[in-house]
C-alpha positions as CSV (number, residue, x, y, z in Angstrom):
1,M,39.1,-87.2,-20.6
2,V,35.4,-87.2,-19.9
3,R,35.9,-89.4,-16.9
4,I,38.4,-87.0,-15.4
5,R,36.0,-84.0,-16.0
6,V,33.2,-85.9,-14.3
7,A,35.4,-86.9,-11.4
8,V,36.6,-83.3,-10.9
9,C,33.1,-82.0,-11.1
10,G,32.0,-84.6,-8.5
11,V,34.8,-83.6,-6.1
12,I,34.0,-79.9,-6.5
13,A,30.3,-80.6,-5.8
14,C,31.1,-82.6,-2.7
15,A,33.4,-79.9,-1.4
16,L,30.8,-77.2,-1.9
17,L,28.1,-79.3,-0.2
18,A,30.4,-80.2,2.7
19,G,31.1,-76.5,3.3
20,T,27.4,-75.7,3.7
21,A,26.6,-78.4,6.3
22,P,27.7,-76.4,9.4
23,V,25.6,-73.5,8.3
24,Q,22.5,-75.6,8.0
25,A,23.1,-77.4,11.3
26,H,22.9,-74.3,13.5
27,H,19.7,-72.4,14.1
28,S,19.0,-68.8,14.8
29,F,17.6,-67.4,18.0
30,A,14.8,-65.5,16.2
31,M,12.3,-67.9,17.7
32,F,12.9,-66.2,21.1
33,D,11.2,-62.9,22.0
34,T,14.3,-60.9,23.1
35,A,12.1,-57.8,23.7
36,A,10.3,-59.7,26.5
37,Q,11.6,-61.2,29.7
38,V,9.8,-63.5,32.1
39,T,10.9,-64.7,35.5
40,L,10.5,-68.4,36.3
41,A,10.7,-69.7,39.8
42,G,10.7,-73.4,40.0
43,V,12.4,-76.7,40.5
44,V,15.1,-78.2,38.1
45,T,14.0,-81.5,36.7
46,S,17.2,-82.0,34.6
47,F,20.3,-80.2,33.4
48,E,21.7,-81.3,30.1
49,W,25.3,-80.4,29.6
50,T,25.4,-81.0,25.8
51,N,26.7,-79.4,22.6
52,P,25.8,-77.4,20.7
53,H,23.6,-76.1,23.5
54,A,23.0,-76.9,27.2
55,Y,19.4,-77.1,28.5
56,I,17.7,-76.7,31.8
57,E,14.4,-78.5,32.2
58,M,12.2,-77.1,35.1
59,D,8.8,-77.3,36.6
60,V,7.1,-74.0,37.4
61,P,3.8,-73.6,39.4
62,D,1.2,-72.6,36.9
63,G,-1.1,-70.8,39.3
64,R,-3.8,-73.5,39.0
65,A,-2.5,-76.0,41.6
66,G,-0.4,-77.6,38.9
67,M,3.0,-77.3,37.2
68,K,4.1,-76.2,33.8
69,H,7.2,-77.8,32.4
70,W,9.7,-75.3,30.8
71,T,12.7,-76.0,28.6
72,I,15.4,-73.3,28.8
73,E,18.1,-73.1,26.2
74,L,21.6,-72.0,27.0
75,G,24.8,-71.4,25.0
76,S,27.5,-73.9,24.2
77,T,29.3,-75.6,27.1
78,S,32.6,-73.9,26.1
79,I,31.1,-70.5,26.4
80,L,29.2,-71.4,29.6
81,M,32.4,-72.6,31.2
82,R,34.0,-69.1,30.5
83,G,31.0,-67.6,32.4
84,G,31.5,-69.8,35.5
85,W,29.2,-72.8,34.6
86,K,30.2,-76.4,35.2
87,F,28.6,-79.7,34.2
88,N,27.4,-80.0,37.8
89,T,26.2,-76.4,38.4
90,L,22.6,-77.6,38.6
91,K,21.1,-80.8,39.7
92,K,17.6,-82.3,39.8
93,G,15.6,-80.8,42.7
94,D,17.4,-77.4,42.8
95,K,15.1,-74.5,43.4
96,V,16.1,-71.7,41.1
97,T,14.8,-68.4,39.6
98,A,15.5,-67.8,36.0
99,V,15.0,-64.7,33.9
100,V,14.4,-65.8,30.3
101,N,13.3,-64.6,26.9
102,P,10.2,-66.7,26.0
103,L,9.4,-68.4,22.7
104,R,7.5,-66.1,20.4
105,N,4.8,-68.8,19.8
106,G,3.9,-68.9,23.5
107,D,5.1,-72.5,24.2
108,P,6.9,-73.0,27.5
109,G,10.4,-72.7,26.1
110,S,12.9,-69.9,26.4
111,L,16.5,-68.6,26.2
112,L,18.3,-68.0,29.4
113,S,19.3,-64.4,30.3
114,R,20.1,-64.9,34.0
115,I,19.7,-67.6,36.7
116,D,19.9,-67.3,40.5
117,L,21.3,-70.5,41.9
118,P,20.5,-72.1,45.3
119,D,23.9,-71.1,46.7
120,G,23.2,-67.4,46.0
121,R,25.3,-67.1,42.9
122,A,23.9,-65.6,39.7
123,L,25.0,-66.7,36.3
124,G,24.3,-65.5,32.8
125,N,24.3,-67.3,29.5
126,G,28.0,-67.6,29.2
127,G,29.0,-64.0,30.0
128,P,28.5,-62.1,33.2
129,P,24.9,-62.2,34.3
130,P,22.8,-59.1,33.7
131,A,22.3,-57.1,36.9
132,A,19.3,-58.1,38.9
133,G,16.5,-55.8,38.0
134,G,18.4,-54.5,35.0
135,G,17.6,-55.2,31.4
136,A,14.1,-56.5,32.1
137,R,11.7,-55.2,29.5
138,G,8.3,-56.3,30.7
139,A,6.1,-59.3,30.5
140,A,5.7,-61.7,27.6
141,R,3.5,-60.9,24.6
142,G,0.2,-59.2,25.4
143,G,1.4,-57.5,28.5
144,A,0.7,-60.4,30.7
145,A,3.2,-63.0,31.9
146,P,2.4,-66.7,31.1
147,A,0.6,-68.5,34.0
148,G,3.0,-69.3,36.8
149,T,5.4,-66.5,35.9
150,A,5.9,-62.9,36.6
151,P,7.6,-60.2,34.6
152,A,11.2,-59.7,35.5
153,K,11.7,-56.9,38.0
């Protein structure tokens, strides 16, 4: 009888813990400053079509004759595909302009809002892209855009 009780308690505990794993695996977007938008014009160094999020890596001139490497987070590939993205939408060497929400801590990372592609198309982060010039709320923290960037217009 005691063995059965222990076994049942063990199964219940495992079921409860298994149910919490997906919640712990996904992060929030609170690390991004959604009240600020920054425009990055640069060159794609890689495009990672992965789940749970795709990523764009790009080099942006920093204004000091150098480059600053940025990582831009996107949504999941299934959501991006609904918005017109494909695994080969971007390739290394593409020159793009991205409007992003920067990381709150000032590191060169961000969440994509809109990107203008070399072929003239504009894509959003899974849904339709925000209109050019619309929705921009100024520069990153402190009223000044990070080096090599400009506030979205």
